[in-house]
XYZ file of C-alpha atoms in Angstrom:
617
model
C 69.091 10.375 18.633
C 66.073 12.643 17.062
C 64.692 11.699 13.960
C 65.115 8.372 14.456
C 62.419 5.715 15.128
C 62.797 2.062 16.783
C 62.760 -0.678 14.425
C 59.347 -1.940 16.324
C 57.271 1.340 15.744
C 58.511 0.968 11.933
C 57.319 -2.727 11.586
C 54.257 -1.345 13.309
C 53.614 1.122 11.149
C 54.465 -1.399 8.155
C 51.906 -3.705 9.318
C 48.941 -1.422 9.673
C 49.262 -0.409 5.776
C 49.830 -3.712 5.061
C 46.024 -4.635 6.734
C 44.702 -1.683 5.086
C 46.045 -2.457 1.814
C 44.990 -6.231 2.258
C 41.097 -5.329 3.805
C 40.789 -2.874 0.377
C 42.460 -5.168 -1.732
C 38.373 -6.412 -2.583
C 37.458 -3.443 -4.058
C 39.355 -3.994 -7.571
C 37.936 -6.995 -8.167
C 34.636 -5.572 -8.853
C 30.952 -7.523 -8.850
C 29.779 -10.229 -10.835
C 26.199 -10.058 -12.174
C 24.132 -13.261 -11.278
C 20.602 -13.992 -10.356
C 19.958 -15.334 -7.032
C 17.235 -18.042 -6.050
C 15.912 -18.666 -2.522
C 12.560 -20.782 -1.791
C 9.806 -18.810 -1.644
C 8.563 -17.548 1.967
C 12.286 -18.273 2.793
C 11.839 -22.445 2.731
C 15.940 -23.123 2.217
C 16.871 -24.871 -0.675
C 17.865 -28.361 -0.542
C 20.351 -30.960 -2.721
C 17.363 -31.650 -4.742
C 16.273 -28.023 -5.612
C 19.891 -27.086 -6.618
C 20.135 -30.182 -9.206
C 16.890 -28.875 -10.424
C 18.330 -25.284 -10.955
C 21.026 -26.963 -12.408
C 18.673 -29.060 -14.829
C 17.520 -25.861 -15.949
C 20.168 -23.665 -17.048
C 22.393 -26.875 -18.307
C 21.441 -26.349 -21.907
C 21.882 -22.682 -22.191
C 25.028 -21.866 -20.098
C 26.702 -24.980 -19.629
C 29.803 -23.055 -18.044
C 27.521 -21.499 -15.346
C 28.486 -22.905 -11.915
C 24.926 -22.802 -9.166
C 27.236 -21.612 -6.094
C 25.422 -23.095 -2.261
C 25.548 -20.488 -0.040
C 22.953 -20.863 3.618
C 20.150 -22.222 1.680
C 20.125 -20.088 -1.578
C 21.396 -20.531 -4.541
C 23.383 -18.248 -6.388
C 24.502 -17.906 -10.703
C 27.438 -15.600 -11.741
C 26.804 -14.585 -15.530
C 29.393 -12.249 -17.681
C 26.614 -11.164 -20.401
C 23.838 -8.938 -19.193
C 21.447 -10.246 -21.862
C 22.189 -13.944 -21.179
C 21.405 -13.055 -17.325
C 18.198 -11.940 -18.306
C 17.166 -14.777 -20.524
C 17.951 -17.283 -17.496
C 15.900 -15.607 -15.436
C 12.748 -15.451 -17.474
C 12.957 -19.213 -17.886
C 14.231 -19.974 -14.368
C 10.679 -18.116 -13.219
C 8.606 -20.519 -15.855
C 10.794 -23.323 -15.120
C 10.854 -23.365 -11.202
C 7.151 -21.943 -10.267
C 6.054 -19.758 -7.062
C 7.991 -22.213 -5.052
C 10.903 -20.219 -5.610
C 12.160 -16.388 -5.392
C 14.281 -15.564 -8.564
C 15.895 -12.199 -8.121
C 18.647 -10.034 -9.953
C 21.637 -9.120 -8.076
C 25.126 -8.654 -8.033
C 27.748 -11.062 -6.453
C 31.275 -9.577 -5.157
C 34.232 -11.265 -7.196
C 36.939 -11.355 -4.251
C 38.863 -14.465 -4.483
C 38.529 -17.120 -2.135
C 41.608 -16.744 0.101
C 40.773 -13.126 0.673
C 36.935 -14.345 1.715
C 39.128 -16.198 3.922
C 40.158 -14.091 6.356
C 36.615 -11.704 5.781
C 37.727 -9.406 3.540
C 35.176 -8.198 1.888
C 34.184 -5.434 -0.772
C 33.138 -2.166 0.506
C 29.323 -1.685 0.288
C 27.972 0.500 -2.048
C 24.760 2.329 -1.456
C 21.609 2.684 -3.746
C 22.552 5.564 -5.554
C 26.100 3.887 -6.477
C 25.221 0.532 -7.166
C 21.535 0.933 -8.319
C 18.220 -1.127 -6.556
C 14.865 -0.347 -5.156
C 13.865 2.429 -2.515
C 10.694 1.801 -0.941
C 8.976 4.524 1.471
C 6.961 3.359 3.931
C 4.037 4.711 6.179
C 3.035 2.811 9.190
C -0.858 3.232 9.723
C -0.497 4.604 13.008
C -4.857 4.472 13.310
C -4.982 0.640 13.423
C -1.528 0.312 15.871
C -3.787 2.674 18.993
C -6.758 0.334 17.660
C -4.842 -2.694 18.545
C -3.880 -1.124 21.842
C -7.058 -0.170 22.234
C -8.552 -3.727 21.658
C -5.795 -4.861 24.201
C -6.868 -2.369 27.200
C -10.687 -3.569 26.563
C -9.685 -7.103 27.018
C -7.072 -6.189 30.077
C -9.711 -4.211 31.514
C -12.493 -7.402 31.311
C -10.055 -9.953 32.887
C -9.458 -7.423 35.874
C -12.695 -6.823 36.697
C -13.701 -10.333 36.373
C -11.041 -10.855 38.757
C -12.603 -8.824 41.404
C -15.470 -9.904 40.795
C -16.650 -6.254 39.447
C -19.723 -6.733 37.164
C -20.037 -4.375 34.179
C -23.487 -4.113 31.597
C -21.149 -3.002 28.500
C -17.729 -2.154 27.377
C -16.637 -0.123 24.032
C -14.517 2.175 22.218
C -15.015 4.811 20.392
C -12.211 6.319 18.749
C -9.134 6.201 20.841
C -11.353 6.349 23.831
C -13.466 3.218 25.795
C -16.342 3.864 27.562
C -17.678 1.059 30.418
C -20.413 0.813 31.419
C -22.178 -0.294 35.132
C -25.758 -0.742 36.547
C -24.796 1.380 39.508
C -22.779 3.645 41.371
C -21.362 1.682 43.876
C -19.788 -0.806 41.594
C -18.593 2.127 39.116
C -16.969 3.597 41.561
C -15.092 0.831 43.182
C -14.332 -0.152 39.602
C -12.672 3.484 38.757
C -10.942 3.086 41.802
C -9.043 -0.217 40.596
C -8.455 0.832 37.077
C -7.156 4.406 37.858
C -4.593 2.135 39.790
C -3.735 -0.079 37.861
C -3.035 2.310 34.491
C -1.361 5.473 35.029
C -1.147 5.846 31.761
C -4.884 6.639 30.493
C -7.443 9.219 32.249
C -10.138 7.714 34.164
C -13.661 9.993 34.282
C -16.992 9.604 35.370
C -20.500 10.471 33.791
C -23.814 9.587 34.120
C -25.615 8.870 30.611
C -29.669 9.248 31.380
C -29.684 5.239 32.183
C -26.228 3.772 33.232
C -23.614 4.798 35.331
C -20.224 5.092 32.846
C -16.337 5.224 33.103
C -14.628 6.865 30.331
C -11.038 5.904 30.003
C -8.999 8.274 27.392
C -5.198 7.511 26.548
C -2.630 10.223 27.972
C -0.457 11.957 25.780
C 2.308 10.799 26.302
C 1.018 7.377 26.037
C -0.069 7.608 22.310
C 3.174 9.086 21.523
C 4.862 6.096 22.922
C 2.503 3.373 20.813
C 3.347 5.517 17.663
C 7.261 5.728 18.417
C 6.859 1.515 19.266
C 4.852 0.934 16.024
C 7.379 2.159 13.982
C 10.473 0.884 15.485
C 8.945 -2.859 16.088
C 8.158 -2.552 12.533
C 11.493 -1.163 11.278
C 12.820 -4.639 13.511
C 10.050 -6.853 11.679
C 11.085 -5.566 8.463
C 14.945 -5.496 8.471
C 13.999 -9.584 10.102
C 12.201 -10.574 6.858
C 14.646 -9.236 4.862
C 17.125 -10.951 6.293
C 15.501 -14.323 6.473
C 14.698 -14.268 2.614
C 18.466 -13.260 1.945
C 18.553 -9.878 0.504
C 22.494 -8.593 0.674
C 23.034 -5.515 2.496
C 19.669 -4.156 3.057
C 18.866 -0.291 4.524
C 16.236 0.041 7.239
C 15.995 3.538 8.946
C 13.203 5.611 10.314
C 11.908 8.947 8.432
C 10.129 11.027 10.100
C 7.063 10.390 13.026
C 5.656 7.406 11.090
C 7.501 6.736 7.806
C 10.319 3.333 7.095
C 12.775 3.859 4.282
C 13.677 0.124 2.872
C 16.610 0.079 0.652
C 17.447 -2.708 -1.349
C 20.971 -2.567 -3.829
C 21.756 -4.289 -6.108
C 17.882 -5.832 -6.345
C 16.015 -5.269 -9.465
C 12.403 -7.184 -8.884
C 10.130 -4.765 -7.773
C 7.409 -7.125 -7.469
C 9.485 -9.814 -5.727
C 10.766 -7.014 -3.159
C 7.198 -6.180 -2.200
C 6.740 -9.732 -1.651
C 9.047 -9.523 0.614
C 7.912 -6.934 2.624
C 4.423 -7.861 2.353
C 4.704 -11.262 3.414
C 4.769 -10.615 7.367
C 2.244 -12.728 9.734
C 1.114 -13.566 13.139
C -0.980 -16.035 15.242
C -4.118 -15.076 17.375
C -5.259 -17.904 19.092
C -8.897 -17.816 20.438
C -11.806 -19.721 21.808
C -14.243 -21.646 19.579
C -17.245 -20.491 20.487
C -19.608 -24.217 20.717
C -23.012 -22.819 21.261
C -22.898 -20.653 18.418
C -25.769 -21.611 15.201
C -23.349 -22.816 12.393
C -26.007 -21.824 9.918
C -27.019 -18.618 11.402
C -22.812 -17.958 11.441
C -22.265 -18.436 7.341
C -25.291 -15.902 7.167
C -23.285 -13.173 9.356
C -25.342 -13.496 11.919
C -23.549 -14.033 15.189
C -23.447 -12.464 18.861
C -21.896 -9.149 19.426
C -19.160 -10.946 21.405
C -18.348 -13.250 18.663
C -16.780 -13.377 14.785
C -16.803 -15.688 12.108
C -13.784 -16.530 10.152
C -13.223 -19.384 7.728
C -11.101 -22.350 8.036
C -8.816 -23.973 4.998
C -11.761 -25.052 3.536
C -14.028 -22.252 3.309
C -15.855 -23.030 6.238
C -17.073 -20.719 9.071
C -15.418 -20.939 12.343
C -17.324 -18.711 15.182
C -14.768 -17.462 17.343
C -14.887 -15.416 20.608
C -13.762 -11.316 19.824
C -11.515 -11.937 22.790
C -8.121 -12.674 21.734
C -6.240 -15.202 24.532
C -2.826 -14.201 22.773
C -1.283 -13.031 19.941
C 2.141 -13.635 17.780
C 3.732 -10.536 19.689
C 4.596 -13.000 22.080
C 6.262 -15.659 20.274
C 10.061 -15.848 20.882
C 11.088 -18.487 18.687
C 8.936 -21.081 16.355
C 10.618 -24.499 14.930
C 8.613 -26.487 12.600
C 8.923 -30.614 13.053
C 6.893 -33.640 13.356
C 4.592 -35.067 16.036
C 4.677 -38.452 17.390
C 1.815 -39.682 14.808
C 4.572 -38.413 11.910
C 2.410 -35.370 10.846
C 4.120 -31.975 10.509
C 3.924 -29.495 13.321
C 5.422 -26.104 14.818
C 6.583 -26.012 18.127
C 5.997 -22.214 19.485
C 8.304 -20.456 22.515
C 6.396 -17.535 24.512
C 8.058 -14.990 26.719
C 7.145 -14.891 30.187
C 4.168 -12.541 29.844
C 2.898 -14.924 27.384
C 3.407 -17.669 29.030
C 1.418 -16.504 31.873
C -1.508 -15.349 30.016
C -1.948 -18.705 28.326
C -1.231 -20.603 31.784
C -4.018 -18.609 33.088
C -6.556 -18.824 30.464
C -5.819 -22.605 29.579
C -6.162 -23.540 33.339
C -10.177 -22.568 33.180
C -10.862 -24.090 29.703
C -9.719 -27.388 29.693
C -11.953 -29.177 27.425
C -13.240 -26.561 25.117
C -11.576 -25.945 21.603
C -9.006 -23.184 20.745
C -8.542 -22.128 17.227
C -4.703 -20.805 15.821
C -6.032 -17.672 13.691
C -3.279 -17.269 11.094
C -3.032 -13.630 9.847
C -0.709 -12.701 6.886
C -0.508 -9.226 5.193
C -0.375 -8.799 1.154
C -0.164 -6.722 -0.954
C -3.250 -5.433 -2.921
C -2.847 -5.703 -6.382
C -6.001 -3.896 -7.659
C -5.195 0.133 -6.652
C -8.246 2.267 -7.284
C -6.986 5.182 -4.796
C -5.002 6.712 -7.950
C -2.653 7.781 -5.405
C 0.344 5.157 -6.739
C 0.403 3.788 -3.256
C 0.638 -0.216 -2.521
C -1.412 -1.295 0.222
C -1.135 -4.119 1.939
C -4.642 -5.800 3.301
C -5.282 -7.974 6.459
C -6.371 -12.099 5.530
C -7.425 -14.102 8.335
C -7.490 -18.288 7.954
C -8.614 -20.444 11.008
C -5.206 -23.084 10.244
C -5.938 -25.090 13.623
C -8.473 -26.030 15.896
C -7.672 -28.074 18.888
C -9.058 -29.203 22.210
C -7.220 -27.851 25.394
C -6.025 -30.858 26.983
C -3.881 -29.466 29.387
C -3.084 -26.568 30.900
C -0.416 -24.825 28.702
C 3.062 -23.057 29.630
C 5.256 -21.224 27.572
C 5.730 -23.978 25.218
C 3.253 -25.641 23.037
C 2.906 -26.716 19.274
C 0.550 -26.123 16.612
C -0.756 -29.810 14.435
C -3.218 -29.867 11.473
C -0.885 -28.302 9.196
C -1.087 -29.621 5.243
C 2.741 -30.652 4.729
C 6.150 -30.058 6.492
C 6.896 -27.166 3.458
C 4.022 -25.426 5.179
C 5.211 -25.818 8.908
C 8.194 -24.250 7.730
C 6.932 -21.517 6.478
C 4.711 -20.794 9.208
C 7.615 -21.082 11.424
C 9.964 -18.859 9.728
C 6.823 -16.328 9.199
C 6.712 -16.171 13.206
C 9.955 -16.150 13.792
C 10.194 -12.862 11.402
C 7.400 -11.134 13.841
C 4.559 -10.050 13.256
C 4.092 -5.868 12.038
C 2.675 -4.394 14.880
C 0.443 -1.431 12.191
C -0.202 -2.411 8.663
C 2.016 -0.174 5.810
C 1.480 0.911 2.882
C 4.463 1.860 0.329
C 3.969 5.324 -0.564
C 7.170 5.946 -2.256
C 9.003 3.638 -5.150
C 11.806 4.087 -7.064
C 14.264 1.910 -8.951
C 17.573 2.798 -9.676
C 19.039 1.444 -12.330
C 22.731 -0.199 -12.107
C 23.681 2.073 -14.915
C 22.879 5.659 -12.973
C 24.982 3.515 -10.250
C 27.763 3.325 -12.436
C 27.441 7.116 -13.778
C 27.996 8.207 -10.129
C 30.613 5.958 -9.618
C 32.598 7.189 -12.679
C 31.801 10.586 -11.896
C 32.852 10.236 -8.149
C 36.478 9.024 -8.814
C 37.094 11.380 -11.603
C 36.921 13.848 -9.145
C 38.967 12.158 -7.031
C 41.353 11.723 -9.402
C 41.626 14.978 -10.876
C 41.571 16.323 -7.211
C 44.696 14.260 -6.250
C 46.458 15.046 -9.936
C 46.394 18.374 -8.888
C 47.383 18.464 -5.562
C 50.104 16.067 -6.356
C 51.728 18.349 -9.172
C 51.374 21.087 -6.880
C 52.705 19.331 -3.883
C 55.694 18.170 -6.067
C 56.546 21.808 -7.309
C 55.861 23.260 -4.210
C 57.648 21.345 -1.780
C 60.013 18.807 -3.796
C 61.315 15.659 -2.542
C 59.016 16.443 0.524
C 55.987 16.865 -1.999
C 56.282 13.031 -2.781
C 56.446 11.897 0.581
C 53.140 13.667 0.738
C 51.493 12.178 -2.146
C 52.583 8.790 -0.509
C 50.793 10.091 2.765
C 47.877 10.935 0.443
C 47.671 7.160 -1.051
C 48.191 5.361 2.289
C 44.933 7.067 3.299
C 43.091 6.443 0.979
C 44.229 3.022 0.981
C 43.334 2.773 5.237
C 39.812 4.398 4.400
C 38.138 2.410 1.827
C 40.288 -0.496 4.217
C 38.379 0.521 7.105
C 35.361 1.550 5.514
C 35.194 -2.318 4.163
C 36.151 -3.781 7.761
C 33.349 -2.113 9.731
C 30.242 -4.181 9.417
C 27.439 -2.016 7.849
C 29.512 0.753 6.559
C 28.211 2.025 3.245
C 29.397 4.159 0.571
C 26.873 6.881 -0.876
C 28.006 9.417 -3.104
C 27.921 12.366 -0.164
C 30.726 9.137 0.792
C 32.600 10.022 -2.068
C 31.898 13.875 -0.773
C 33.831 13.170 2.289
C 36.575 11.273 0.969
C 37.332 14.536 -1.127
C 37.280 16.569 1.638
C 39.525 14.428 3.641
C 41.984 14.691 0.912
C 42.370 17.984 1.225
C 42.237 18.231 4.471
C 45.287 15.371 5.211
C 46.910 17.757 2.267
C 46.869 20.541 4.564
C 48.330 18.573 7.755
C 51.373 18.425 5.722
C 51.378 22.096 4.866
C 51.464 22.935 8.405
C 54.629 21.121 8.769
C 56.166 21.457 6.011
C 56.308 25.626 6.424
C 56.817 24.984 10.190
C 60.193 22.747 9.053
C 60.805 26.027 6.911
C 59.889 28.532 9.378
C 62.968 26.622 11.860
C 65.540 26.308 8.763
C 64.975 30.250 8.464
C 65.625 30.556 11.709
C 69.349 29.199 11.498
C 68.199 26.149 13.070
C 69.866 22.683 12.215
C 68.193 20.538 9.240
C 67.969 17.370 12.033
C 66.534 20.054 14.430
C 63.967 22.013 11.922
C 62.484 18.331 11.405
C 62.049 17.236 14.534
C 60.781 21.126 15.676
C 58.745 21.110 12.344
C 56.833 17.942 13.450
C 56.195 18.308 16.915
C 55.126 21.923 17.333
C 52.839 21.593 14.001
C 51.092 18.481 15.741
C 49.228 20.622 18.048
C 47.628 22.443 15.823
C 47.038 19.683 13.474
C 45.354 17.947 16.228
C 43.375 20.779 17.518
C 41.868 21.370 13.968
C 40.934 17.618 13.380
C 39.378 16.567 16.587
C 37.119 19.968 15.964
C 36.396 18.608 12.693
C 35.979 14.869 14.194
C 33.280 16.391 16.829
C 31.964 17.902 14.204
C 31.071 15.072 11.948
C 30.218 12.868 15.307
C 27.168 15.193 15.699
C 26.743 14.901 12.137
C 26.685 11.019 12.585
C 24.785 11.537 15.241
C 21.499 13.362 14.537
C 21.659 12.962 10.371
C 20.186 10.225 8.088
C 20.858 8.282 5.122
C 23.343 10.728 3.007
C 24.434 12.737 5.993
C 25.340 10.115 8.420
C 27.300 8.676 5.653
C 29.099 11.829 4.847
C 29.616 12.039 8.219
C 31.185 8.352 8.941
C 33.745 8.579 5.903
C 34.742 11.971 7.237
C 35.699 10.698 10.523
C 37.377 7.852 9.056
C 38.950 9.836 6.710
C 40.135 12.461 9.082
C 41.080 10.154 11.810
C 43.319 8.608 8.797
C 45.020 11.331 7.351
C 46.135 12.070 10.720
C 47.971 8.710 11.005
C 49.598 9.013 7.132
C 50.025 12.986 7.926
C 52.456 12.855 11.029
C 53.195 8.953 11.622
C 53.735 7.590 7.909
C 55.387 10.742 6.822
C 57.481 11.265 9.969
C 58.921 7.683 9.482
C 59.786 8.032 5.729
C 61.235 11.511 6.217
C 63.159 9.485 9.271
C 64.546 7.004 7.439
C 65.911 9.153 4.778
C 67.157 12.078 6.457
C 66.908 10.729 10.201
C 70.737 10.862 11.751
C 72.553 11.750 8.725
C 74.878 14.725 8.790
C 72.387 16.924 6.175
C 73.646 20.343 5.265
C 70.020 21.484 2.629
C 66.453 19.981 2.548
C 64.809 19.654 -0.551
C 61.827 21.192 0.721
């Protein structure tokens, strides 16, 4: 019998609403303002710490409720103003050891968290925050690599047994140096093996026989591309570790990060956060150096002086046996002796290097270089740019026992807080280029809210009029097609809120719009086809089921065109065009369910198999 679907496909149908309507059901219940506290450096807050939060806001808000949640703490608040009296007394009550920060906190009930449904995430320019722009210093990332090849190129030569009288750089480029021909050349012959990826020349300066080595093209476009994604990774880590909901971090450009933070109102706690990145360098002590001579400046051209904890100067080799790059994973604990630690996982690479080096100086001290990067307060540039500057501290120095693997620890650390810290720092990576922020901007929740009320009054006004005209236009069949209209916007925001890092921007809002009208116009197409057959003398059971199935083909053609479309769109945009771009697929692949499926088994189940003489269509 046409017209007529099996019970199955119309519990199937039934149920897929039913998850969309349940997965958007989040949505109304709006967000809560609170304040959110996390130890500072990401240290995770413990039974004690909450009791003290709680301690603190007892007197004032004795309803408030501190939620646990991973290690932070978290206060819902219904007045604005009593929100930001708490946290102007939380920050004089708690100290630095703690991160208080503004935010917003979804209001879905609990049994709905149950099963992860969750509110759909709203971008920066609906639900206010912070929008850093970032510049990677792509100078100091081919200085690094440079620094790197120098040191490569000593340990293979040594290897060989090749003697050189001087190695430098100058610029990108390194220039070695020999005290004749015979070992330059057998030297050019090894390194123009061994790294395709730089230019290996000869010269003679007026006394020494030289090799210049000069970095390819191609290579320097690869360090720049690797600078900026290993930072992207580094960043989008730290944010993560210190707890910041739903953060955005996406490539602009050749050398530019855009960080995104909604909902997050501390500017100065968000550059924290980005600031605070580190890394290890571990290095050899160097013994014969003058102490006194060292906290004068004065040290060999192979050496540097850096200062311990205490102030004092450590002379340490220029040669770097390792640095944090190589660190996989770093867990902070205690030693046998009951004294905090952090045990430190290489990768293979690593691993080897430190086998290697360890193996020929057993007995002579290594010291842990820790390097963090803050941010400079004092800006004299007048160029509204925040810098971030380089501080070195000599945390450990320790005799090499042992040869050493791919596992080792890390001891003369103050307290177990600090272990942690260091720990988590590593774990977060080190940034492979320092940044600076040349772009800030904080969008207030209220401009947020504007869009937001803007956005749906479109919406709303759009599907007023369609439905009126829809209604006039096509009758009882005009309702069925406002019903298609709410089922998909019910499956899109449903969808939109089950795909894990799906936001909604206002060019969102853009494509939901368009998808309205768009699904609007699937129904169009069959409703005049079903009108073209009934002109045609044909039966009202056979003008639907003619209507449906020869109007599919073109509704399908049209919206995979406009599907492809958007996939390129998705594909090759950014930040408001790949979000345009994602609800318009959604939307359209949507619209096409509610369109033919939804509709088709409504219009079934009232007209399907009945002896019907007139449509009201």
């Amino acid at each position: 019998m046409i017209n007529k679907y099996p019970l199955w496909k119309n519990l199937l149908i039934l149920a897929v609403l039913i998850v969309g309507a349940v997965y958007a059901l989040p949505n109304l219940y709006g967000e809560d303002q609170a304040i959110q506290i996390s130890g500072s450096k990401g240290i995770t807050l413990e039974s004690e710490d909450y009791q003290k939060i709680e301690g603190v806001i007892a007197n004032d808000c004795p309803d408030c409720v501190v939620e646990r949640n991973e290690g932070q703490a978290l206060i819902r608040f219904k007045d604005n103003d009593l929100r930001l009296r708490m946290k102007e007394k939380l920050v004089g009550e708690l100290g630095d050891n703690y991160i208080v920060a503004l935010n917003l906190a979804a209001a879905t009930p609990e049994w709905l968290k149950a099963i992860g449904a969750k509110p759909l995430k709203l971008g920066l320019d609906l639900r206010g925050g912070l929008h850093f722009l970032m510049e990677v210093d792509m100078d100091e990332a081919i200085k690094k690599i440079v620094a790197q090849s120098i040191q490569d190129f000593r340990t293979e030569l040594r290897e060989e047994k090749i003697r050189l009288s001087g190695i430098r750089s100058i610029g990108q480029d390194i220039v070695i140096t020999f005290r004749d021909e015979e070992t330059r050349n057998k030297a050019l012959r090894l390194l123009s093996g061994k790294h395709q990826d730089l230019t290996f020349t000869e010269g003679d300066s007026s006394s020494s026989f030289e090799i210049k080595a000069v970095m390819k093209p191609e290579k320097i476009k690869e360090v720049k591309t690797y600078a900026v994604e290993q930072n992207i990774n580094i960043i989008r880590n730290r944010v993560n570790e210190l707890g910041v909901a739903e953060p955005l971090v996406q490539r602009q450009g050749a050398d530019r990060i855009i960080v995104e933070l909604p909902g997050v109102e501390d500017s100065a706690r968000a550059k924290e956060i980005l600031g605070a990145t580190a890394t290890l360098e571990f290095r050899l002590v160097d013994q014969a150096a003058d102490l006194q001579s060292a906290a004068s400046g004065v040290v060999s051209s192979n050496d540097e002086v850096l200062t311990d904890r205490n102030g004092r100067p450590v002379v340490v080799t220029k040669h770097v046996i390792l640095t944090g790059d190589h660190i996989i994973d770093a867990k902070s604990g205690m030693d046998e002796n009951g004294r905090p630690e952090v045990n430190i996982s290489l990768d293979s690479k690593g691993g080897n290097t430190m086998s290697n080096f360890t193996k020929d100086h057993i007995g002579q001290p290594m010291a842990t270089n820790f390097i963090e990067y803050k941010v400079v307060d004092d800006q004299n540039g007048g160029d509204g740019a925040v810098k971030f500057r380089k501080v070195e501290q000599i945390i450990n120095v320790a005799t090499i026992q042992a040869r050493l693997g791919n596992k080792f620890r890390i001891t003369g650390l103050d307290s177990p807080t600090e272990a942690h810290n260091l720990a988590l720092l590593l774990r977060a990576g080190a940034l492979i280029a320092p940044i600076q922020i040349v772009e800030e901007r904080n969008i207030g929740p209220s401009l947020g809210k504007q869009n937001i009320d803007n956005g749906m009054r479109a919406m709303m006004y759009g599907l007023i009029v369609l439905g009126l005209f829809m209604i006039v236009y096509y009758k009882a069949f005009g309702i069925i097609a406002n019903l298609a209209l709410i089922f998909n916007m019910v499956l899109l925001v449903g969808v939109m809120s089950m795909i894990p890092g799906a936001t909604m921007t206002l060019p969102g809002i853009a494509g939901i719009v368009l998808t309205i009208g768009m699904a609007v116009d699937a129904n169009v197409l069959i409703y005049e086809r079903i009108r073209e057959e009934i002109r045609n003398n044909r039966g009202v059971q056979q003008a639907i089921n003619l209507g449906y199935e020869r109007a599919f083909v073109t509704i399908m053609d049209s919206n995979i065109t406009s599907i492809l479309v958007a996939l390129i769109l998705f594909a090759v945009g950014t930040g408001a065009v790949k979000g345009f771009a994602l609800v318009l697929m959604i939307g359209l692949v949507c619209s096409m369910f509610t369109a033919v499926t939804c509709c088709r088994a409504i219009v079934n189940l009232i007209w399907g198999g009945r002896d019907v003489k007139k449509l009201a269509i």
